[in-house]
Coordinates of C-alpha atoms in Angstrom, one line a residue:
M1 CA -1.5 -21.9 10.0
Q2 CA -5.1 -21.9 11.2
K3 CA -3.9 -21.2 14.7
I4 CA -2.1 -18.0 13.5
I5 CA -5.1 -16.9 11.6
T6 CA -7.3 -17.4 14.6
I7 CA -5.0 -15.4 16.9
L8 CA -4.7 -12.5 14.4
D9 CA -8.4 -12.4 13.8
R10 CA -9.1 -12.4 17.5
I11 CA -6.7 -9.5 18.0
G12 CA -8.5 -7.6 15.2
E13 CA -11.9 -8.4 16.7
K14 CA -10.9 -7.1 20.1
I15 CA -9.4 -4.0 18.7
G16 CA -12.6 -3.4 16.7
E17 CA -14.7 -3.8 19.9
L18 CA -12.5 -1.4 21.7
V19 CA -12.6 1.2 18.9
S20 CA -16.4 1.0 18.8
W21 CA -16.3 2.6 22.3
V22 CA -14.1 5.4 20.9
A23 CA -17.0 6.1 18.5
V24 CA -19.4 6.3 21.5
L25 CA -17.0 8.8 23.2
L26 CA -16.7 10.8 20.0
G27 CA -20.5 11.0 19.7
I28 CA -20.8 12.2 23.3
S29 CA -18.1 14.8 22.9
I30 CA -19.6 16.1 19.7
G31 CA -23.0 16.3 21.3
L32 CA -21.7 18.2 24.3
D33 CA -19.8 20.5 22.0
V34 CA -22.9 21.2 19.9
I35 CA -24.9 22.0 23.1
L36 CA -22.2 24.3 24.4
R37 CA -21.8 26.1 21.1
Y38 CA -25.4 26.6 20.1
I39 CA -27.1 26.9 23.4
F40 CA -24.4 28.6 25.5
Q41 CA -22.6 30.3 22.6
F42 CA -19.1 29.1 23.5
T43 CA -16.8 26.2 23.1
Y44 CA -13.4 25.0 24.3
V45 CA -10.4 24.5 22.0
W46 CA -9.5 21.3 23.9
M47 CA -13.0 19.9 23.3
I48 CA -12.6 20.4 19.6
E49 CA -9.2 18.7 19.7
V50 CA -10.6 15.8 21.7
E51 CA -13.1 15.3 18.8
I52 CA -10.2 15.4 16.3
Y53 CA -8.1 13.0 18.4
L54 CA -11.0 10.5 18.8
F55 CA -11.9 10.6 15.1
G56 CA -8.3 10.1 14.1
M57 CA -7.9 7.2 16.6
M58 CA -11.1 5.6 15.5
F59 CA -10.1 5.9 11.8
L60 CA -6.6 4.6 12.3
L61 CA -7.1 1.9 14.9
A62 CA -10.1 0.4 13.1
S63 CA -8.3 -0.1 9.8
G64 CA -7.5 -3.8 10.4
Y65 CA -11.0 -4.5 11.6
T66 CA -12.4 -2.8 8.5
F67 CA -10.1 -4.8 6.3
K68 CA -11.1 -8.0 8.1
Y69 CA -14.7 -7.6 7.1
G70 CA -14.0 -6.4 3.6
K71 CA -15.3 -2.9 4.2
H72 CA -12.2 -1.1 2.9
V73 CA -12.0 0.7 -0.4
R74 CA -11.4 -1.8 -3.3
V75 CA -11.4 -1.1 -7.0
D76 CA -13.0 -4.3 -8.1
I77 CA -13.5 -3.9 -11.8
F78 CA -12.2 -7.4 -12.4
Y79 CA -12.0 -8.8 -8.9
A80 CA -15.8 -9.3 -8.5
K81 CA -15.9 -11.6 -11.6
L82 CA -13.0 -13.9 -10.5
S83 CA -13.5 -17.3 -9.0
K84 CA -12.7 -17.9 -5.4
K85 CA -9.2 -19.1 -6.2
G86 CA -8.7 -16.1 -8.6
K87 CA -9.7 -13.8 -5.8
A88 CA -7.3 -15.6 -3.4
W89 CA -4.4 -15.1 -5.9
V90 CA -5.2 -11.4 -6.2
D91 CA -5.4 -11.1 -2.4
L92 CA -2.2 -13.1 -1.9
L93 CA -0.2 -11.1 -4.4
G94 CA -1.7 -7.8 -3.4
G95 CA -1.0 -8.5 0.2
L96 CA 2.6 -9.7 -0.4
F97 CA 3.6 -7.0 -2.8
L98 CA 1.5 -4.0 -1.8
L99 CA 0.0 -4.3 1.7
I100 CA 2.9 -5.6 3.6
P101 CA 5.5 -3.3 2.1
W102 CA 3.3 -0.3 2.5
C103 CA 2.5 -1.2 6.2
Y104 CA 6.2 -1.6 6.8
V105 CA 7.0 1.8 5.3
V106 CA 4.3 3.6 7.3
I107 CA 5.1 1.7 10.6
V108 CA 8.8 2.6 10.4
S109 CA 8.3 6.2 9.3
S110 CA 5.4 6.9 11.7
W111 CA 7.3 5.4 14.6
Y112 CA 10.0 8.0 14.1
Y113 CA 7.4 10.7 13.6
G114 CA 5.7 9.9 16.9
L115 CA 9.0 9.4 18.7
S116 CA 10.4 12.8 17.7
S117 CA 7.1 14.3 18.8
F118 CA 7.4 12.6 22.1
V119 CA 11.0 13.6 22.6
I120 CA 10.3 17.3 22.1
G121 CA 7.0 17.0 24.2
E122 CA 5.0 18.3 21.3
T123 CA 1.6 19.8 22.3
S124 CA -1.2 21.5 20.4
P125 CA -0.2 24.7 18.7
Q126 CA -3.5 26.2 19.8
P127 CA -3.8 28.1 23.1
G128 CA -5.9 25.9 25.4
G129 CA -5.3 22.8 23.2
L130 CA -4.4 19.3 24.4
P131 CA -0.9 18.2 25.4
G132 CA 0.6 15.0 24.1
L133 CA 0.1 15.4 20.3
Y134 CA 2.5 12.4 20.1
V135 CA -0.4 10.1 21.3
L136 CA -2.3 10.8 18.1
K137 CA 0.9 10.4 16.0
F138 CA 1.7 7.0 17.6
C139 CA -1.8 5.9 16.7
I140 CA -0.7 6.0 13.0
T141 CA 1.9 3.3 13.9
L142 CA -0.5 1.3 15.9
G143 CA -3.2 1.5 13.2
F144 CA -0.8 0.1 10.6
V145 CA 0.4 -2.6 12.9
F146 CA -3.2 -3.8 13.3
L147 CA -3.7 -3.5 9.6
L148 CA -0.5 -5.6 9.1
F149 CA -1.8 -8.3 11.5
Q150 CA -5.1 -8.5 9.6
G151 CA -3.2 -8.4 6.2
V152 CA -1.1 -11.4 7.3
S153 CA -4.3 -13.3 8.4
H154 CA -5.8 -12.5 5.0
I155 CA -2.7 -13.7 3.1
L156 CA -2.8 -17.0 5.1
K157 CA -6.5 -17.4 4.3
S158 CA -5.7 -16.8 0.6
I159 CA -3.0 -19.5 0.8
Q160 CA -5.5 -21.9 2.3
V161 CA -8.0 -21.2 -0.5
I162 CA -5.3 -21.6 -3.2
F163 CA -4.0 -24.9 -1.9
N164 CA -7.4 -26.4 -0.9
T165 CA -8.1 -29.2 -3.4
D166 CA -11.9 -28.9 -3.0
N167 CA -12.0 -25.7 -5.1

């Protein structure tokens, strides 16, 4: 079980490192856009769309990494007061009955969403926009796959805590 956790956590870590470079590219593209817009009084539609694509990719692909470090949104009215085993039970049940099914639904539906976009060769509706809108749509699928990997790792960690006799 620990080997699976290690592999899934390593995948999440590598994806997080890669996505951090997307944030750098996003910052550079926004900076260039601001310079063009406010100093030279013009901008390009494709440049604005690059910013949108990069932000979307960063947000979606980093979801598993965010979950790994507990930086996701959690309504923890009761959770914060629970023991370590109590938290593990909540995480286990939440993962099994909410996270995994939700990831499955989004992965399947977004796969067909991206695939249909790819098949028709969907591009930006804006003149001068980017081609390959399906790339961004497939990032929905990838992001939820990475979230699922991290969710499985978290579930396995919860099982370890629950069945650890030291607690």
